Amino acid sequence: MSRRPLATGSEWTFELIEAYDRELARLAAGHGLDTYPSQIEIISAEQMMDAYASVGMPVGYHHWSFGKRFLDVERRYKRGQMGLAYEIVINSDPCIAYLMEENSMMMQILVLAHAAYGHNSFFKNNYLFRQWTAADAIIDYLVFAKNYIARCEQKYGVEAVEEILDACHALMNHGVDRYKRPQRLSLRREQQRQRERAAHIQSQINELWRTLPQRPGERETDDEDRYPAEPQENLLYFVEKNAPLLEPWEREIVRIVRKLAQYFYPQRQTQVMNEGWATFWHYTLVNELYDEGLIGDGYMLEFLTSHTNVIAQPPYHAPHYHGINPYALGFAIFRDLKRICEAPDDEDRHWFPEIAGSDWHQTLDFAMRNFKDESFIRQYLSPKVIRDLKLFSVIDDDRERHLEIGAIHNEAGYREVRRALAEQYELGAQEPNIQVVHMDRRGDRSLTLRHQQYHRRPLEENDARRVLHHLARLWGFPVRLEVVDENGNVESLYDGSPP
Amino acid sequence: MTRIVDKRKNGKNRSAVNRRRFLQRYKQQIKRAVADAVSQRSITDIEQGERINIPTRDISEPTFRHGRGGRREIVHPGNEEFLPGDKIPRPKGGGAGGSGSGKASKDGEGVDEFAFELSKEEFMEFFFEDLELPNLVKRKLTAIKSPKSVRAGFTTDGSPNNINVIRSLRSALGRRIALGAPYRKRLREAQERLEALKRHPDPAPESIRELEDEIRRLRIKINAIPFLDPVDLRYNHRITVPQPSTQAVMFCLMDVSGSMDQLKKEIAKRFFILLYLFLTRNYERIDIVFLRHHTIAKEVDEHDFFYSRETGGTVVSSVLELMRDIVAERYDPEEWNIYAAQASDGDNWHDDSPRCRELLLQDILPKVQYFAYVEITPEHHQSLWYEYQEVAAACAHFAMQRIDGPGDIYPVFRELFKKQEQT
């Protein structure tokens, strides 16, 4: 069928955006994309810079680090060193997408397809997001957090609050319960509980730190002496619940930062998938618009230019090489999945017997819902994608004089490359594994952390010291860090007292 | 379901608070950077915003992260020549096989300066922080010559031309409502009773007449309340308050004798510009008087002051006399804050120096807020310096400093105008 394009000029209007959105919604529904309602917000470049600075939070509390980010973005943008993203999407219900007013009509269509249908459906359906974030409550919670912190600033002074926030931000990446499912957020419940919780926690802590002499006959076993009984990976949670000297409002701020860390946690683990999925869908949907004649050749050329830029993957030796482009990798995998479903060859039948020739909608939907970057790559990176991107692995061992090529894109190397790439996206490879192992209740009340080394990788020591300094500030008593190497040898790295 | 919202009209400065917090937090570093920036560039464009660099390590936010070392395997795209097992030399600098420079900044390499732009106002604020104009306070107290009339609410008496119509009518209205209220209440009641009587199947004509009479009487009473009464009148109240003078004059005195070469003049110029910028922050209006001299002094315009050259001997007292005369003629010290900055290489005709001291002590210093003398010379001091030292010992608002080269200008300026401890 051939229809007249809805628009051909580069200027966008609200009516046109609406018209195209209707068409995109129809096409997306045809593919069975399940999305939150979207809220498209047209903003200016300045507002986009604001959004950048607040790491995409639509409502943010005040902190100097956001100001620093803003200054950086502003300078680079004004000097033309960087373009602003065409869009930012917020994982919320309704899903908020920011569109820049500078975008041309074609770009608005691309961004709409990418954000309001691609990212949106990912947010709604991927298991990590379903499990870790409460899209319907996040905006309310952010409002609560902002107001609470503003009230604390008024009451206790900006500097006191800033000190706590600095410390919390330093520990933010280690403020996530990785294996427990978090509670859902709700503004009213949050406010309602906040007061009683503060009182309750305070009493709990006093109990924990009770120094009353023991009654005779009440002997403590070694087991009780060890607290926590199991190592705790969520440092902020541990601090919030156990730090002896924190004021109730300081605890609440720790909690706020912890909750935000949790909200951002899935995003860090699904970058390749999320961007790949959104790119796959903007590519698919816009192509269908073109097939139906709803956009003309001019738009299509502009689209292809932008799309090609987005998925460009410079080779390792290019001057502007910045590692693997998550858009390129994610897009390549999803597209190849579709190909395997539709037109499998012998290699595919050998590597992916279950999905070769299956219904591509179902297969992609399954892949989108149930994986994160690491497992997604482990499961679906096909030999063809490895060949197309010419992937190879380099082993860098500080005990060797030379770097060694581990595997390349050949028959013998596919599995090896796939394993190496998947491990690269494993959280353990990206962030040091640090847990609380001991809290000295009877002695100096010190806190002991343990860093379990991963492939002998050391901590960046300067930073580690500074983080521990922050932690000591929250804890109020000395904080120790031990490093455990692969052979189980323990070595003490740092021994710090609170300021 | 999609909703499209136009948010462009919403405020764009959401980050303003955060930005200010950042500047506040790193004040020390920024001040240092501002000072560096000033010493490095021409001072004429100092009034623009400035790009500021501060070391990244000062402002980085620490996290637990991996440092270099250990074993890592990294996948890269775009293989062309490598086979498994190939050994390649470690590239210099990069930790992991030329691994993405995206990682480089994370590893603390590559980016070691954090750069951002300060607006003009912010720049000037940092630039002149901790500086103050000497004797500003004292002069404010003594220079209450020009009183200013300001509003101070309303009074109940005054001259007719000060009547405030709105206020007067408002109180008249209130008075009329208050005085008329009892009558109006009775009037309302009478009217209701009249209505009731009239509706009665058997109306009593006398009662009706009585009521109508009362209504008429009440109406007359209500109408008799005066529309405007003398007690209603309100007058604008004005009082005069002493007003510290907000105008200043700056005298730039410069030696243009043969010994002052272009470099020295350039230094003097920068110093004068700094002073000018600093004064503009404190005063609404500033006059500048350029006086230059060799053996005789002359008032000139800015261009001549800085660029035309004359040679000859040096008689510093000539310029001091000229300044004294101009002050007497045009700048009444009661109305003007007078600042003077003198730049010279200190090379004066020997017998003239004592005369300069006398002129300063007797004629000039009593009238000015501050007199700063900078001697631009890398050499030994000459007679003028020693005479001026005596002046400095005698007067607190006379200051002198020596400038060796362009790098000294800003420190010397700070030294001259630093905040004085309140004693």
Short mmCIF file of N, CA and C in Angstrom, two decimals, chain B residues 172-249:
data_model
loop_
_atom_site.label_atom_id
_atom_site.label_comp_id
_atom_site.label_asym_id
_atom_site.label_seq_id
_atom_site.Cartn_x
_atom_site.Cartn_y
_atom_site.Cartn_z
N ALA B 172 -12.23 57.07 54.64
CA ALA B 172 -13.57 57.67 54.61
C ALA B 172 -14.62 56.58 54.42
N LEU B 173 -14.32 55.68 53.53
CA LEU B 173 -15.26 54.59 53.26
C LEU B 173 -15.49 53.76 54.51
N GLY B 174 -14.40 53.46 55.19
CA GLY B 174 -14.52 52.68 56.42
C GLY B 174 -15.36 53.41 57.45
N ARG B 175 -15.11 54.70 57.58
CA ARG B 175 -15.87 55.47 58.56
C ARG B 175 -17.34 55.50 58.21
N ARG B 176 -17.63 55.67 56.93
CA ARG B 176 -19.04 55.72 56.53
C ARG B 176 -19.73 54.39 56.81
N ILE B 177 -19.03 53.32 56.52
CA ILE B 177 -19.64 52.01 56.78
C ILE B 177 -19.90 51.84 58.26
N ALA B 178 -18.89 52.22 59.07
CA ALA B 178 -19.04 52.02 60.51
C ALA B 178 -20.16 52.88 61.08
N LEU B 179 -20.20 54.16 60.72
CA LEU B 179 -21.19 55.05 61.30
C LEU B 179 -22.59 54.71 60.82
N GLY B 180 -22.71 54.25 59.59
CA GLY B 180 -24.03 54.01 59.03
C GLY B 180 -24.62 52.66 59.41
N ALA B 181 -23.80 51.79 59.96
CA ALA B 181 -24.26 50.42 60.18
C ALA B 181 -25.52 50.31 61.04
N PRO B 182 -25.59 51.00 62.22
CA PRO B 182 -26.79 50.87 63.06
C PRO B 182 -28.05 51.34 62.33
N TYR B 183 -27.95 52.45 61.59
CA TYR B 183 -29.12 52.96 60.86
C TYR B 183 -29.55 51.98 59.80
N ARG B 184 -28.57 51.45 59.11
CA ARG B 184 -28.94 50.54 58.02
C ARG B 184 -29.61 49.30 58.55
N LYS B 185 -29.18 48.88 59.75
CA LYS B 185 -29.80 47.69 60.33
C LYS B 185 -31.28 47.99 60.64
N ARG B 186 -31.49 49.15 61.25
CA ARG B 186 -32.87 49.50 61.60
C ARG B 186 -33.71 49.69 60.35
N LEU B 187 -33.09 50.27 59.34
CA LEU B 187 -33.79 50.48 58.08
C LEU B 187 -34.23 49.15 57.49
N ARG B 188 -33.30 48.17 57.52
CA ARG B 188 -33.63 46.87 56.98
C ARG B 188 -34.81 46.24 57.72
N GLU B 189 -34.76 46.38 59.05
CA GLU B 189 -35.83 45.79 59.85
C GLU B 189 -37.17 46.47 59.54
N ALA B 190 -37.12 47.81 59.44
CA ALA B 190 -38.36 48.55 59.17
C ALA B 190 -38.93 48.13 57.83
N GLN B 191 -38.04 47.98 56.86
CA GLN B 191 -38.53 47.59 55.53
C GLN B 191 -39.17 46.21 55.55
N GLU B 192 -38.53 45.29 56.31
CA GLU B 192 -39.12 43.96 56.38
C GLU B 192 -40.50 43.99 57.03
N ARG B 193 -40.56 44.80 58.12
CA ARG B 193 -41.86 44.88 58.80
C ARG B 193 -42.92 45.46 57.87
N LEU B 194 -42.53 46.49 57.10
CA LEU B 194 -43.45 47.12 56.16
C LEU B 194 -43.96 46.12 55.13
N GLU B 195 -43.00 45.36 54.61
CA GLU B 195 -43.40 44.33 53.65
C GLU B 195 -44.43 43.39 54.25
N ALA B 196 -44.11 42.97 55.49
CA ALA B 196 -45.00 42.02 56.15
C ALA B 196 -46.40 42.62 56.32
N LEU B 197 -46.39 43.89 56.73
CA LEU B 197 -47.69 44.55 56.94
C LEU B 197 -48.49 44.64 55.65
N LYS B 198 -47.76 44.98 54.58
CA LYS B 198 -48.46 45.18 53.31
C LYS B 198 -49.05 43.87 52.80
N ARG B 199 -48.29 42.78 53.12
CA ARG B 199 -48.79 41.49 52.63
C ARG B 199 -49.99 41.01 53.48
N HIS B 200 -50.09 41.59 54.67
CA HIS B 200 -51.17 41.18 55.57
C HIS B 200 -52.53 41.40 54.90
N PRO B 201 -53.41 40.46 55.02
CA PRO B 201 -54.72 40.62 54.35
C PRO B 201 -55.48 41.85 54.85
N ASP B 202 -55.19 42.21 56.12
CA ASP B 202 -55.92 43.37 56.63
C ASP B 202 -54.93 44.42 57.09
N PRO B 203 -54.32 45.22 56.14
CA PRO B 203 -53.27 46.16 56.52
C PRO B 203 -53.81 47.30 57.39
N ALA B 204 -52.96 47.65 58.41
CA ALA B 204 -53.34 48.79 59.27
C ALA B 204 -52.66 50.03 58.73
N PRO B 205 -53.42 50.97 58.20
CA PRO B 205 -52.83 52.14 57.52
C PRO B 205 -51.94 52.97 58.44
N GLU B 206 -52.28 53.05 59.74
CA GLU B 206 -51.43 53.90 60.61
C GLU B 206 -50.04 53.29 60.77
N SER B 207 -50.07 52.00 61.02
CA SER B 207 -48.76 51.36 61.21
C SER B 207 -47.91 51.54 59.97
N ILE B 208 -48.54 51.40 58.83
CA ILE B 208 -47.77 51.57 57.58
C ILE B 208 -47.22 52.97 57.49
N ARG B 209 -48.01 53.94 57.81
CA ARG B 209 -47.54 55.31 57.71
C ARG B 209 -46.39 55.55 58.68
N GLU B 210 -46.56 55.01 59.89
CA GLU B 210 -45.49 55.19 60.88
C GLU B 210 -44.18 54.61 60.36
N LEU B 211 -44.31 53.39 59.85
CA LEU B 211 -43.09 52.75 59.35
C LEU B 211 -42.46 53.54 58.21
N GLU B 212 -43.31 54.01 57.31
CA GLU B 212 -42.77 54.79 56.18
C GLU B 212 -42.07 56.04 56.66
N ASP B 213 -42.65 56.66 57.69
CA ASP B 213 -41.98 57.83 58.26
C ASP B 213 -40.60 57.47 58.79
N GLU B 214 -40.59 56.34 59.52
CA GLU B 214 -39.30 55.96 60.11
C GLU B 214 -38.26 55.69 59.02
N ILE B 215 -38.72 55.00 58.01
CA ILE B 215 -37.79 54.71 56.89
C ILE B 215 -37.24 56.00 56.31
N ARG B 216 -38.13 56.97 56.12
CA ARG B 216 -37.67 58.24 55.57
C ARG B 216 -36.64 58.88 56.50
N ARG B 217 -36.96 58.87 57.83
CA ARG B 217 -36.01 59.48 58.78
C ARG B 217 -34.64 58.77 58.73
N LEU B 218 -34.70 57.44 58.69
CA LEU B 218 -33.43 56.71 58.68
C LEU B 218 -32.61 57.02 57.43
N ARG B 219 -33.31 57.13 56.32
CA ARG B 219 -32.61 57.45 55.06
C ARG B 219 -31.89 58.77 55.17
N ILE B 220 -32.61 59.75 55.77
CA ILE B 220 -32.00 61.07 55.92
C ILE B 220 -30.75 60.97 56.78
N LYS B 221 -30.85 60.17 57.86
CA LYS B 221 -29.69 60.07 58.75
C LYS B 221 -28.50 59.44 58.02
N ILE B 222 -28.79 58.40 57.26
CA ILE B 222 -27.68 57.75 56.54
C ILE B 222 -27.05 58.73 55.56
N ASN B 223 -27.92 59.49 54.89
CA ASN B 223 -27.37 60.43 53.92
C ASN B 223 -26.62 61.56 54.58
N ALA B 224 -26.89 61.78 55.86
CA ALA B 224 -26.23 62.90 56.53
C ALA B 224 -24.80 62.57 56.94
N ILE B 225 -24.44 61.31 56.85
CA ILE B 225 -23.04 61.01 57.20
C ILE B 225 -22.14 61.65 56.17
N PRO B 226 -21.15 62.42 56.61
CA PRO B 226 -20.34 63.15 55.62
C PRO B 226 -19.52 62.20 54.75
N PHE B 227 -19.43 62.57 53.52
CA PHE B 227 -18.67 61.75 52.57
C PHE B 227 -17.20 61.75 52.93
N LEU B 228 -16.68 62.91 53.23
CA LEU B 228 -15.27 63.02 53.58
C LEU B 228 -15.17 63.89 54.81
N ASP B 229 -14.44 63.45 55.77
CA ASP B 229 -14.31 64.17 57.01
C ASP B 229 -12.85 64.49 57.23
N PRO B 230 -12.51 65.56 57.92
CA PRO B 230 -11.09 65.85 58.14
C PRO B 230 -10.33 64.68 58.79
N VAL B 231 -11.02 63.88 59.61
CA VAL B 231 -10.26 62.79 60.24
C VAL B 231 -9.86 61.71 59.24
N ASP B 232 -10.49 61.73 58.08
CA ASP B 232 -10.14 60.71 57.08
C ASP B 232 -8.83 61.00 56.37
N LEU B 233 -8.45 62.23 56.40
CA LEU B 233 -7.34 62.61 55.51
C LEU B 233 -6.02 61.94 55.91
N ARG B 234 -5.32 61.47 54.89
CA ARG B 234 -3.99 60.88 55.10
C ARG B 234 -3.02 61.58 54.17
N TYR B 235 -1.84 61.76 54.69
CA TYR B 235 -0.82 62.45 53.91
C TYR B 235 0.38 61.54 53.72
N ASN B 236 0.97 61.64 52.57
CA ASN B 236 2.24 60.93 52.37
C ASN B 236 3.27 61.49 53.32
N HIS B 237 3.98 60.59 53.94
CA HIS B 237 4.98 61.05 54.88
C HIS B 237 6.36 60.87 54.24
N ARG B 238 7.13 61.89 54.33
CA ARG B 238 8.48 61.79 53.78
C ARG B 238 9.46 62.23 54.84
N ILE B 239 10.55 61.51 54.93
CA ILE B 239 11.60 61.97 55.84
C ILE B 239 12.89 62.06 55.05
N THR B 240 13.79 62.81 55.57
CA THR B 240 15.08 62.91 54.88
C THR B 240 16.08 62.06 55.63
N VAL B 241 16.80 61.26 54.87
CA VAL B 241 17.86 60.48 55.50
C VAL B 241 19.18 60.86 54.86
N PRO B 242 20.21 60.82 55.67
CA PRO B 242 21.53 61.14 55.11
C PRO B 242 21.94 60.07 54.11
N GLN B 243 22.52 60.47 53.04
CA GLN B 243 22.84 59.53 51.98
C GLN B 243 24.34 59.50 51.76
N PRO B 244 24.96 58.34 51.97
CA PRO B 244 26.39 58.33 51.68
C PRO B 244 26.63 58.54 50.19
N SER B 245 27.64 59.25 49.94
CA SER B 245 27.91 59.57 48.54
C SER B 245 28.30 58.32 47.77
N THR B 246 27.76 58.16 46.59
CA THR B 246 28.09 56.97 45.82
C THR B 246 28.89 57.33 44.58
N GLN B 247 29.47 58.46 44.60
CA GLN B 247 30.31 58.77 43.45
C GLN B 247 31.76 58.88 43.87
N ALA B 248 32.59 58.50 42.94
CA ALA B 248 34.01 58.53 43.26
C ALA B 248 34.78 59.07 42.08
N VAL B 249 35.91 59.60 42.39
CA VAL B 249 36.80 60.02 41.32
C VAL B 249 38.13 59.34 41.55
#
